[in-house]
Amino acid sequence: MIYLIGPMASGKSTVGRSLAKALGTSFADSDVHIVAQHGSIAQIFAEHDEAYFRDLEVAALAQLRAGVIATGGGAVLREENQQVLRGGTVIYLAMTLETAKRRLAGDTHRPLLAGDQSLTTWSRLYETRQEIYENLADLTLQVDNLSLAQLVEAIESHVIHSTR
């Protein structure tokens, strides 16, 4: 399995769908899986809390079986998830604050980024998680100036060369 990790808005779902298609394999998104079973992420956060959502994330990653899996940005925070990720190939999609600012403009669907300080929050979350992303990654790609096709090609190349 190939796991895509990285901060919110790094393109994990978009890259994952394209990568799975290019590799001729299945794709799953842990956030989509959670939403299908439990309702919107915003609703989960409003009715419960982040810890409850992280529990759902642990269950989702343990259940998902696909060739390519996009994780939520905070999935790496739980040790259980880190163990699951280590069982596959982990691709870290890194990005700068400037790219995040562009990609998150007008986004109202991310509960952890609610309010006027969304970029400050994004930056704080990224700083907290960055070392974990780096330590788990088999391959790190800086997404800022790469097209979707370039990202998919780089991952394909890594996967092909690491299985020889």
Tab-separated table of N, CA and C in Angstrom:
chain	number	residue	atom	x	y	z
A	1	MET	N	0.828	-1.183	0.000
A	1	MET	CA	0.000	0.000	0.000
A	1	MET	C	0.872	1.245	0.000
A	2	ILE	N	0.357	2.253	-0.657
A	2	ILE	CA	1.022	3.553	-0.679
A	2	ILE	C	0.159	4.499	0.142
A	3	TYR	N	0.763	5.134	1.130
A	3	TYR	CA	0.059	6.095	1.974
A	3	TYR	C	0.561	7.495	1.655
A	4	LEU	N	-0.361	8.416	1.482
A	4	LEU	CA	-0.018	9.816	1.264
A	4	LEU	C	-0.280	10.575	2.551
A	5	ILE	N	0.758	11.248	3.042
A	5	ILE	CA	0.640	12.040	4.257
A	5	ILE	C	1.057	13.470	3.957
A	6	GLY	N	0.677	14.379	4.821
A	6	GLY	CA	1.065	15.773	4.664
A	6	GLY	C	0.005	16.677	5.256
A	7	PRO	N	0.280	17.972	5.250
A	7	PRO	CA	-0.645	18.924	5.860
A	7	PRO	C	-1.929	19.087	5.041
A	8	MET	N	-2.901	19.713	5.682
A	8	MET	CA	-4.145	20.044	4.984
A	8	MET	C	-3.832	20.822	3.725
A	9	ALA	N	-4.516	20.471	2.646
A	9	ALA	CA	-4.436	21.157	1.356
A	9	ALA	C	-3.168	20.845	0.574
A	10	SER	N	-2.425	19.826	0.977
A	10	SER	CA	-1.210	19.476	0.232
A	10	SER	C	-1.516	18.672	-1.029
A	11	GLY	N	-2.741	18.226	-1.183
A	11	GLY	CA	-3.140	17.523	-2.397
A	11	GLY	C	-3.183	16.015	-2.279
A	12	LYS	N	-3.257	15.494	-1.064
A	12	LYS	CA	-3.219	14.051	-0.862
A	12	LYS	C	-4.331	13.324	-1.618
A	13	SER	N	-5.543	13.840	-1.544
A	13	SER	CA	-6.668	13.179	-2.215
A	13	SER	C	-6.547	13.273	-3.731
A	14	THR	N	-6.215	14.441	-4.226
A	14	THR	CA	-6.086	14.639	-5.670
A	14	THR	C	-4.952	13.795	-6.235
A	15	VAL	N	-3.805	13.851	-5.599
A	15	VAL	CA	-2.657	13.050	-6.039
A	15	VAL	C	-2.994	11.567	-5.920
A	16	GLY	N	-3.632	11.195	-4.826
A	16	GLY	CA	-3.972	9.783	-4.600
A	16	GLY	C	-4.856	9.205	-5.684
A	17	ARG	N	-5.892	9.937	-6.068
A	17	ARG	CA	-6.788	9.453	-7.136
A	17	ARG	C	-6.019	9.269	-8.447
A	18	SER	N	-5.210	10.260	-8.802
A	18	SER	CA	-4.446	10.185	-10.051
A	18	SER	C	-3.391	9.083	-10.002
A	19	LEU	N	-2.741	8.946	-8.865
A	19	LEU	CA	-1.718	7.913	-8.703
A	19	LEU	C	-2.337	6.524	-8.823
A	20	ALA	N	-3.453	6.295	-8.161
A	20	ALA	CA	-4.122	4.992	-8.224
A	20	ALA	C	-4.509	4.670	-9.666
A	21	LYS	N	-5.021	5.651	-10.368
A	21	LYS	CA	-5.392	5.443	-11.777
A	21	LYS	C	-4.157	5.086	-12.599
A	22	ALA	N	-3.066	5.825	-12.409
A	22	ALA	CA	-1.837	5.576	-13.159
A	22	ALA	C	-1.266	4.186	-12.859
A	23	LEU	N	-1.403	3.737	-11.619
A	23	LEU	CA	-0.867	2.430	-11.218
A	23	LEU	C	-1.854	1.291	-11.471
A	24	GLY	N	-3.081	1.637	-11.850
A	24	GLY	CA	-4.101	0.619	-12.084
A	24	GLY	C	-4.522	-0.094	-10.813
A	25	THR	N	-4.629	0.687	-9.736
A	25	THR	CA	-4.995	0.103	-8.445
A	25	THR	C	-6.142	0.901	-7.820
A	26	SER	N	-6.566	0.489	-6.658
A	26	SER	CA	-7.682	1.139	-5.977
A	26	SER	C	-7.202	2.327	-5.144
A	27	PHE	N	-8.146	3.205	-4.825
A	27	PHE	CA	-7.863	4.393	-4.029
A	27	PHE	C	-8.866	4.507	-2.902
A	28	ALA	N	-8.394	4.939	-1.746
A	28	ALA	CA	-9.273	5.232	-0.611
A	28	ALA	C	-8.768	6.494	0.080
A	29	ASP	N	-9.688	7.209	0.671
A	29	ASP	CA	-9.384	8.436	1.404
A	29	ASP	C	-9.951	8.261	2.800
A	30	SER	N	-9.099	8.335	3.817
A	30	SER	CA	-9.573	8.080	5.185
A	30	SER	C	-10.646	9.079	5.615
A	31	ASP	N	-10.520	10.339	5.210
A	31	ASP	CA	-11.540	11.328	5.572
A	31	ASP	C	-12.882	11.011	4.908
A	32	VAL	N	-12.851	10.618	3.646
A	32	VAL	CA	-14.090	10.256	2.931
A	32	VAL	C	-14.734	9.049	3.601
A	33	HIS	N	-13.908	8.092	3.996
A	33	HIS	CA	-14.399	6.900	4.686
A	33	HIS	C	-15.104	7.285	5.992
A	34	ILE	N	-14.494	8.162	6.748
A	34	ILE	CA	-15.074	8.610	8.022
A	34	ILE	C	-16.385	9.357	7.779
A	35	VAL	N	-16.398	10.256	6.824
A	35	VAL	CA	-17.604	11.035	6.513
A	35	VAL	C	-18.743	10.111	6.088
A	36	ALA	N	-18.445	9.099	5.280
A	36	ALA	CA	-19.476	8.168	4.819
A	36	ALA	C	-20.127	7.420	5.977
A	37	GLN	N	-19.360	7.163	7.017
A	37	GLN	CA	-19.882	6.402	8.148
A	37	GLN	C	-20.420	7.258	9.293
A	38	HIS	N	-19.904	8.501	9.437
A	38	HIS	CA	-20.203	9.271	10.647
A	38	HIS	C	-20.697	10.695	10.410
A	39	GLY	N	-20.797	11.127	9.170
A	39	GLY	CA	-21.205	12.500	8.894
A	39	GLY	C	-20.004	13.395	8.663
A	40	SER	N	-20.271	14.653	8.398
A	40	SER	CA	-19.204	15.582	8.041
A	40	SER	C	-18.185	15.742	9.178
A	41	ILE	N	-16.971	16.049	8.793
A	41	ILE	CA	-15.915	16.242	9.787
A	41	ILE	C	-16.259	17.419	10.688
A	42	ALA	N	-16.791	18.489	10.101
A	42	ALA	CA	-17.205	19.646	10.907
A	42	ALA	C	-18.255	19.230	11.944
A	43	GLN	N	-19.186	18.392	11.532
A	43	GLN	CA	-20.235	17.913	12.437
A	43	GLN	C	-19.635	17.052	13.552
A	44	ILE	N	-18.701	16.188	13.195
A	44	ILE	CA	-18.041	15.337	14.195
A	44	ILE	C	-17.337	16.206	15.236
A	45	PHE	N	-16.608	17.216	14.768
A	45	PHE	CA	-15.909	18.117	15.696
A	45	PHE	C	-16.899	18.891	16.566
A	46	ALA	N	-18.016	19.323	15.980
A	46	ALA	CA	-19.000	20.105	16.730
A	46	ALA	C	-19.703	19.261	17.787
A	47	GLU	N	-20.016	18.024	17.450
A	47	GLU	CA	-20.766	17.165	18.362
A	47	GLU	C	-19.874	16.419	19.352
A	48	HIS	N	-18.629	16.250	19.018
A	48	HIS	CA	-17.709	15.504	19.874
A	48	HIS	C	-16.478	16.384	20.120
A	49	ASP	N	-15.331	15.917	19.694
A	49	ASP	CA	-14.118	16.722	19.813
A	49	ASP	C	-13.053	16.116	18.904
A	50	GLU	N	-11.885	16.727	18.894
A	50	GLU	CA	-10.821	16.241	18.021
A	50	GLU	C	-10.386	14.832	18.411
A	51	ALA	N	-10.322	14.532	19.698
A	51	ALA	CA	-9.888	13.201	20.140
A	51	ALA	C	-10.820	12.117	19.589
A	52	TYR	N	-12.108	12.388	19.594
A	52	TYR	CA	-13.084	11.436	19.048
A	52	TYR	C	-12.828	11.224	17.562
A	53	PHE	N	-12.589	12.330	16.837
A	53	PHE	CA	-12.291	12.226	15.413
A	53	PHE	C	-11.017	11.404	15.198
A	54	ARG	N	-9.996	11.619	16.007
A	54	ARG	CA	-8.741	10.865	15.869
A	54	ARG	C	-8.968	9.370	16.121
A	55	ASP	N	-9.890	9.039	17.031
A	55	ASP	CA	-10.246	7.637	17.254
A	55	ASP	C	-10.869	7.044	15.987
A	56	LEU	N	-11.746	7.817	15.343
A	56	LEU	CA	-12.373	7.360	14.095
A	56	LEU	C	-11.318	7.167	13.009
A	57	GLU	N	-10.329	8.033	13.016
A	57	GLU	CA	-9.241	7.953	12.040
A	57	GLU	C	-8.422	6.672	12.232
A	58	VAL	N	-8.148	6.327	13.480
A	58	VAL	CA	-7.421	5.091	13.781
A	58	VAL	C	-8.198	3.897	13.234
A	59	ALA	N	-9.497	3.864	13.494
A	59	ALA	CA	-10.330	2.760	13.014
A	59	ALA	C	-10.353	2.719	11.483
A	60	ALA	N	-10.461	3.871	10.861
A	60	ALA	CA	-10.510	3.931	9.397
A	60	ALA	C	-9.219	3.396	8.780
A	61	LEU	N	-8.077	3.868	9.262
A	61	LEU	CA	-6.813	3.414	8.676
A	61	LEU	C	-6.594	1.917	8.896
A	62	ALA	N	-7.074	1.392	9.996
A	62	ALA	CA	-6.942	-0.039	10.257
A	62	ALA	C	-7.822	-0.850	9.304
A	63	GLN	N	-8.937	-0.283	8.864
A	63	GLN	CA	-9.898	-0.988	8.009
A	63	GLN	C	-9.608	-0.860	6.522
A	64	LEU	N	-9.079	0.274	6.101
A	64	LEU	CA	-8.942	0.549	4.667
A	64	LEU	C	-7.958	-0.399	3.996
A	65	ARG	N	-8.381	-0.893	2.853
A	65	ARG	CA	-7.534	-1.748	2.019
A	65	ARG	C	-7.625	-1.210	0.597
A	66	ALA	N	-6.566	-0.573	0.152
A	66	ALA	CA	-6.508	-0.037	-1.201
A	66	ALA	C	-5.045	0.081	-1.586
A	67	GLY	N	-4.787	0.192	-2.873
A	67	GLY	CA	-3.426	0.347	-3.339
A	67	GLY	C	-2.822	1.672	-2.937
A	68	VAL	N	-3.683	2.724	-2.934
A	68	VAL	CA	-3.255	4.073	-2.557
A	68	VAL	C	-4.252	4.611	-1.543
A	69	ILE	N	-3.742	5.128	-0.437
A	69	ILE	CA	-4.615	5.668	0.618
A	69	ILE	C	-4.158	7.074	0.986
A	70	ALA	N	-5.080	8.027	0.883
A	70	ALA	CA	-4.836	9.398	1.335
A	70	ALA	C	-5.282	9.493	2.787
A	71	THR	N	-4.410	10.003	3.636
A	71	THR	CA	-4.739	10.143	5.051
A	71	THR	C	-5.127	11.580	5.359
A	72	GLY	N	-5.757	11.788	6.485
A	72	GLY	CA	-6.003	13.136	6.966
A	72	GLY	C	-4.692	13.728	7.455
A	73	GLY	N	-4.602	15.041	7.479
A	73	GLY	CA	-3.365	15.716	7.871
A	73	GLY	C	-2.866	15.353	9.252
A	74	GLY	N	-3.775	15.077	10.174
A	74	GLY	CA	-3.385	14.760	11.549
A	74	GLY	C	-3.320	13.282	11.860
A	75	ALA	N	-3.525	12.432	10.867
A	75	ALA	CA	-3.515	10.985	11.108
A	75	ALA	C	-2.194	10.514	11.708
A	76	VAL	N	-1.120	11.218	11.386
A	76	VAL	CA	0.216	10.807	11.863
A	76	VAL	C	0.406	11.024	13.359
A	77	LEU	N	-0.516	11.720	14.005
A	77	LEU	CA	-0.369	12.034	15.423
A	77	LEU	C	-0.522	10.821	16.329
A	78	ARG	N	-1.252	9.830	15.883
A	78	ARG	CA	-1.487	8.642	16.704
A	78	ARG	C	-0.480	7.545	16.386
A	79	GLU	N	0.091	6.977	17.420
A	79	GLU	CA	1.076	5.898	17.266
A	79	GLU	C	0.486	4.709	16.504
A	80	GLU	N	-0.787	4.401	16.753
A	80	GLU	CA	-1.427	3.278	16.050
A	80	GLU	C	-1.377	3.498	14.543
A	81	ASN	N	-1.639	4.723	14.120
A	81	ASN	CA	-1.605	5.043	12.698
A	81	ASN	C	-0.182	4.995	12.158
A	82	GLN	N	0.770	5.445	12.943
A	82	GLN	CA	2.160	5.395	12.511
A	82	GLN	C	2.583	3.951	12.231
A	83	GLN	N	2.123	3.029	13.059
A	83	GLN	CA	2.441	1.614	12.843
A	83	GLN	C	1.824	1.107	11.542
A	84	VAL	N	0.579	1.492	11.275
A	84	VAL	CA	-0.081	1.099	10.025
A	84	VAL	C	0.688	1.663	8.831
A	85	LEU	N	1.041	2.938	8.901
A	85	LEU	CA	1.749	3.591	7.806
A	85	LEU	C	3.087	2.915	7.520
A	86	ARG	N	3.779	2.505	8.556
A	86	ARG	CA	5.090	1.852	8.377
A	86	ARG	C	4.968	0.517	7.636
A	87	GLY	N	3.757	0.002	7.534
A	87	GLY	CA	3.526	-1.248	6.809
A	87	GLY	C	3.441	-1.063	5.304
A	88	GLY	N	3.549	0.162	4.832
A	88	GLY	CA	3.476	0.429	3.398
A	88	GLY	C	4.537	1.424	2.990
A	89	THR	N	4.361	1.999	1.823
A	89	THR	CA	5.246	3.051	1.335
A	89	THR	C	4.601	4.382	1.661
A	90	VAL	N	5.336	5.249	2.348
A	90	VAL	CA	4.778	6.523	2.811
A	90	VAL	C	5.356	7.671	1.982
A	91	ILE	N	4.457	8.425	1.370
A	91	ILE	CA	4.828	9.580	0.561
A	91	ILE	C	4.352	10.834	1.289
A	92	TYR	N	5.288	11.705	1.578
A	92	TYR	CA	4.995	12.955	2.289
A	92	TYR	C	4.912	14.085	1.268
A	93	LEU	N	3.744	14.698	1.181
A	93	LEU	CA	3.530	15.843	0.309
A	93	LEU	C	3.708	17.102	1.150
A	94	ALA	N	4.860	17.730	1.014
A	94	ALA	CA	5.202	18.924	1.790
A	94	ALA	C	4.825	20.172	0.999
A	95	MET	N	4.588	21.263	1.716
A	95	MET	CA	4.276	22.526	1.047
A	95	MET	C	4.586	23.706	1.949
A	96	THR	N	4.697	24.867	1.343
A	96	THR	CA	4.996	26.086	2.090
A	96	THR	C	3.708	26.769	2.534
A	97	LEU	N	3.856	27.702	3.455
A	97	LEU	CA	2.724	28.490	3.925
A	97	LEU	C	2.106	29.295	2.773
A	98	GLU	N	2.930	29.775	1.860
A	98	GLU	CA	2.420	30.557	0.728
A	98	GLU	C	1.476	29.714	-0.136
A	99	THR	N	1.851	28.476	-0.375
A	99	THR	CA	0.987	27.583	-1.152
A	99	THR	C	-0.285	27.274	-0.370
A	100	ALA	N	-0.149	27.049	0.926
A	100	ALA	CA	-1.329	26.796	1.761
A	100	ALA	C	-2.288	27.978	1.695
A	101	LYS	N	-1.752	29.177	1.781
A	101	LYS	CA	-2.582	30.379	1.734
A	101	LYS	C	-3.398	30.419	0.444
A	102	ARG	N	-2.757	30.118	-0.657
A	102	ARG	CA	-3.431	30.120	-1.956
A	102	ARG	C	-4.494	29.023	-2.032
A	103	ARG	N	-4.150	27.843	-1.566
A	103	ARG	CA	-5.061	26.702	-1.672
A	103	ARG	C	-6.228	26.770	-0.690
A	104	LEU	N	-6.016	27.400	0.450
A	104	LEU	CA	-7.061	27.437	1.479
A	104	LEU	C	-7.956	28.671	1.404
A	105	ALA	N	-7.664	29.579	0.503
A	105	ALA	CA	-8.465	30.808	0.382
A	105	ALA	C	-9.939	30.450	0.189
A	106	GLY	N	-10.764	30.899	1.108
A	106	GLY	CA	-12.201	30.667	1.014
A	106	GLY	C	-12.674	29.295	1.461
A	107	ASP	N	-11.787	28.436	1.929
A	107	ASP	CA	-12.165	27.097	2.377
A	107	ASP	C	-12.865	27.193	3.731
A	108	THR	N	-14.082	26.712	3.810
A	108	THR	CA	-14.842	26.759	5.063
A	108	THR	C	-15.152	25.361	5.600
A	109	HIS	N	-14.518	24.324	5.048
A	109	HIS	CA	-14.860	22.949	5.407
A	109	HIS	C	-13.863	22.268	6.340
A	110	ARG	N	-12.904	23.004	6.852
A	110	ARG	CA	-11.881	22.384	7.705
A	110	ARG	C	-12.032	22.925	9.127
A	111	PRO	N	-12.592	22.109	10.030
A	111	PRO	CA	-12.889	22.599	11.383
A	111	PRO	C	-11.686	23.127	12.147
A	112	LEU	N	-10.516	22.570	11.930
A	112	LEU	CA	-9.346	23.049	12.661
A	112	LEU	C	-8.860	24.403	12.146
A	113	LEU	N	-9.396	24.843	11.017
A	113	LEU	CA	-8.977	26.131	10.447
A	113	LEU	C	-10.075	27.179	10.531
A	114	ALA	N	-11.052	26.963	11.362
A	114	ALA	CA	-12.144	27.919	11.493
A	114	ALA	C	-11.650	29.219	12.111
A	115	GLY	N	-12.197	30.325	11.643
A	115	GLY	CA	-11.884	31.619	12.243
A	115	GLY	C	-10.887	32.432	11.445
A	116	ASP	N	-10.610	33.605	11.954
A	116	ASP	CA	-9.763	34.565	11.268
A	116	ASP	C	-8.284	34.185	11.259
A	117	GLN	N	-7.880	33.328	12.147
A	117	GLN	CA	-6.466	32.974	12.270
A	117	GLN	C	-6.136	31.652	11.562
A	118	SER	N	-6.854	31.332	10.493
A	118	SER	CA	-6.703	30.019	9.865
A	118	SER	C	-5.277	29.736	9.389
A	119	LEU	N	-4.599	30.712	8.801
A	119	LEU	CA	-3.233	30.462	8.343
A	119	LEU	C	-2.255	30.332	9.506
A	120	THR	N	-2.503	31.073	10.565
A	120	THR	CA	-1.684	30.922	11.764
A	120	THR	C	-1.889	29.521	12.332
A	121	THR	N	-3.125	29.068	12.347
A	121	THR	CA	-3.437	27.728	12.839
A	121	THR	C	-2.801	26.674	11.944
A	122	TRP	N	-2.925	26.856	10.612
A	122	TRP	CA	-2.319	25.904	9.677
A	122	TRP	C	-0.814	25.801	9.944
A	123	SER	N	-0.174	26.930	10.087
A	123	SER	CA	1.266	26.976	10.312
A	123	SER	C	1.636	26.278	11.620
A	124	ARG	N	0.883	26.522	12.663
A	124	ARG	CA	1.145	25.892	13.965
A	124	ARG	C	0.976	24.371	13.867
A	125	LEU	N	-0.108	23.934	13.215
A	125	LEU	CA	-0.337	22.501	13.055
A	125	LEU	C	0.786	21.851	12.250
A	126	TYR	N	1.187	22.520	11.184
A	126	TYR	CA	2.248	21.987	10.327
A	126	TYR	C	3.559	21.873	11.105
A	127	GLU	N	3.882	22.897	11.866
A	127	GLU	CA	5.117	22.858	12.662
A	127	GLU	C	5.094	21.709	13.661
A	128	THR	N	3.940	21.440	14.232
A	128	THR	CA	3.815	20.358	15.213
A	128	THR	C	3.968	18.992	14.562
A	129	ARG	N	3.527	18.881	13.302
A	129	ARG	CA	3.488	17.581	12.635
A	129	ARG	C	4.660	17.332	11.683
A	130	GLN	N	5.348	18.368	11.291
A	130	GLN	CA	6.359	18.262	10.241
A	130	GLN	C	7.422	17.195	10.529
A	131	GLU	N	7.933	17.156	11.727
A	131	GLU	CA	8.964	16.172	12.060
A	131	GLU	C	8.415	14.749	11.960
A	132	ILE	N	7.181	14.552	12.351
A	132	ILE	CA	6.562	13.224	12.243
A	132	ILE	C	6.435	12.841	10.774
A	133	TYR	N	5.937	13.778	9.945
A	133	TYR	CA	5.847	13.516	8.504
A	133	TYR	C	7.208	13.086	7.960
A	134	GLU	N	8.237	13.852	8.298
A	134	GLU	CA	9.583	13.582	7.780
A	134	GLU	C	10.099	12.223	8.225
A	135	ASN	N	9.858	11.879	9.481
A	135	ASN	CA	10.350	10.604	10.011
A	135	ASN	C	9.636	9.395	9.420
A	136	LEU	N	8.382	9.555	9.052
A	136	LEU	CA	7.618	8.445	8.485
A	136	LEU	C	7.856	8.267	6.986
A	137	ALA	N	8.279	9.306	6.311
A	137	ALA	CA	8.322	9.331	4.849
A	137	ALA	C	9.402	8.443	4.249
A	138	ASP	N	9.001	7.693	3.236
A	138	ASP	CA	9.949	6.988	2.382
A	138	ASP	C	10.371	7.911	1.236
A	139	LEU	N	9.503	8.851	0.901
A	139	LEU	CA	9.769	9.839	-0.146
A	139	LEU	C	9.068	11.134	0.247
A	140	THR	N	9.789	12.251	0.155
A	140	THR	CA	9.210	13.574	0.408
A	140	THR	C	9.210	14.347	-0.895
A	141	LEU	N	8.054	14.916	-1.229
A	141	LEU	CA	7.920	15.740	-2.423
A	141	LEU	C	7.411	17.117	-2.026
A	142	GLN	N	8.097	18.145	-2.455
A	142	GLN	CA	7.659	19.520	-2.224
A	142	GLN	C	6.678	19.852	-3.342
A	143	VAL	N	5.408	20.020	-3.005
A	143	VAL	CA	4.354	20.136	-4.018
A	143	VAL	C	4.218	21.524	-4.633
A	144	ASP	N	4.834	22.523	-4.050
A	144	ASP	CA	4.590	23.915	-4.428
A	144	ASP	C	4.704	24.198	-5.922
A	145	ASN	N	5.740	23.687	-6.554
A	145	ASN	CA	5.967	24.018	-7.956
A	145	ASN	C	5.900	22.812	-8.876
A	146	LEU	N	5.274	21.749	-8.421
A	146	LEU	CA	5.133	20.553	-9.243
A	146	LEU	C	3.681	20.387	-9.685
A	147	SER	N	3.502	19.997	-10.920
A	147	SER	CA	2.161	19.722	-11.426
A	147	SER	C	1.694	18.370	-10.895
A	148	LEU	N	0.418	18.095	-11.036
A	148	LEU	CA	-0.136	16.807	-10.628
A	148	LEU	C	0.582	15.682	-11.375
A	149	ALA	N	0.788	15.854	-12.670
A	149	ALA	CA	1.471	14.827	-13.464
A	149	ALA	C	2.899	14.600	-12.967
A	150	GLN	N	3.606	15.659	-12.604
A	150	GLN	CA	4.976	15.517	-12.101
A	150	GLN	C	5.000	14.792	-10.762
A	151	LEU	N	4.036	15.086	-9.906
A	151	LEU	CA	3.967	14.411	-8.612
A	151	LEU	C	3.709	12.919	-8.794
A	152	VAL	N	2.740	12.595	-9.635
A	152	VAL	CA	2.409	11.186	-9.892
A	152	VAL	C	3.610	10.468	-10.495
A	153	GLU	N	4.272	11.096	-11.448
A	153	GLU	CA	5.448	10.491	-12.081
A	153	GLU	C	6.563	10.244	-11.063
A	154	ALA	N	6.803	11.190	-10.179
A	154	ALA	CA	7.855	11.034	-9.166
A	154	ALA	C	7.536	9.880	-8.214
A	155	ILE	N	6.281	9.759	-7.833
A	155	ILE	CA	5.889	8.671	-6.926
A	155	ILE	C	5.981	7.328	-7.648
A	156	GLU	N	5.475	7.282	-8.881
A	156	GLU	CA	5.571	6.045	-9.667
A	156	GLU	C	7.023	5.593	-9.785
A	157	SER	N	7.897	6.506	-10.108
A	157	SER	CA	9.312	6.201	-10.264
A	157	SER	C	9.889	5.654	-8.963
A	158	HIS	N	9.557	6.282	-7.846
A	158	HIS	CA	10.028	5.816	-6.546
A	158	HIS	C	9.534	4.393	-6.255
A	159	VAL	N	8.251	4.170	-6.505
A	159	VAL	CA	7.656	2.857	-6.211
A	159	VAL	C	8.292	1.782	-7.096
A	160	ILE	N	8.484	2.088	-8.360
A	160	ILE	CA	9.075	1.122	-9.290
A	160	ILE	C	10.500	0.793	-8.879
A	161	HIS	N	11.283	1.824	-8.558
A	161	HIS	CA	12.686	1.590	-8.200
A	161	HIS	C	12.851	0.955	-6.824
A	162	SER	N	11.912	1.164	-5.925
A	162	SER	CA	12.057	0.583	-4.585
A	162	SER	C	11.606	-0.873	-4.538
A	163	THR	N	10.928	-1.338	-5.582
A	163	THR	CA	10.483	-2.743	-5.596
A	163	THR	C	11.415	-3.644	-6.397
A	164	ARG	N	12.450	-3.062	-6.968
A	164	ARG	CA	13.408	-3.880	-7.749
A	164	ARG	C	14.402	-4.558	-6.856
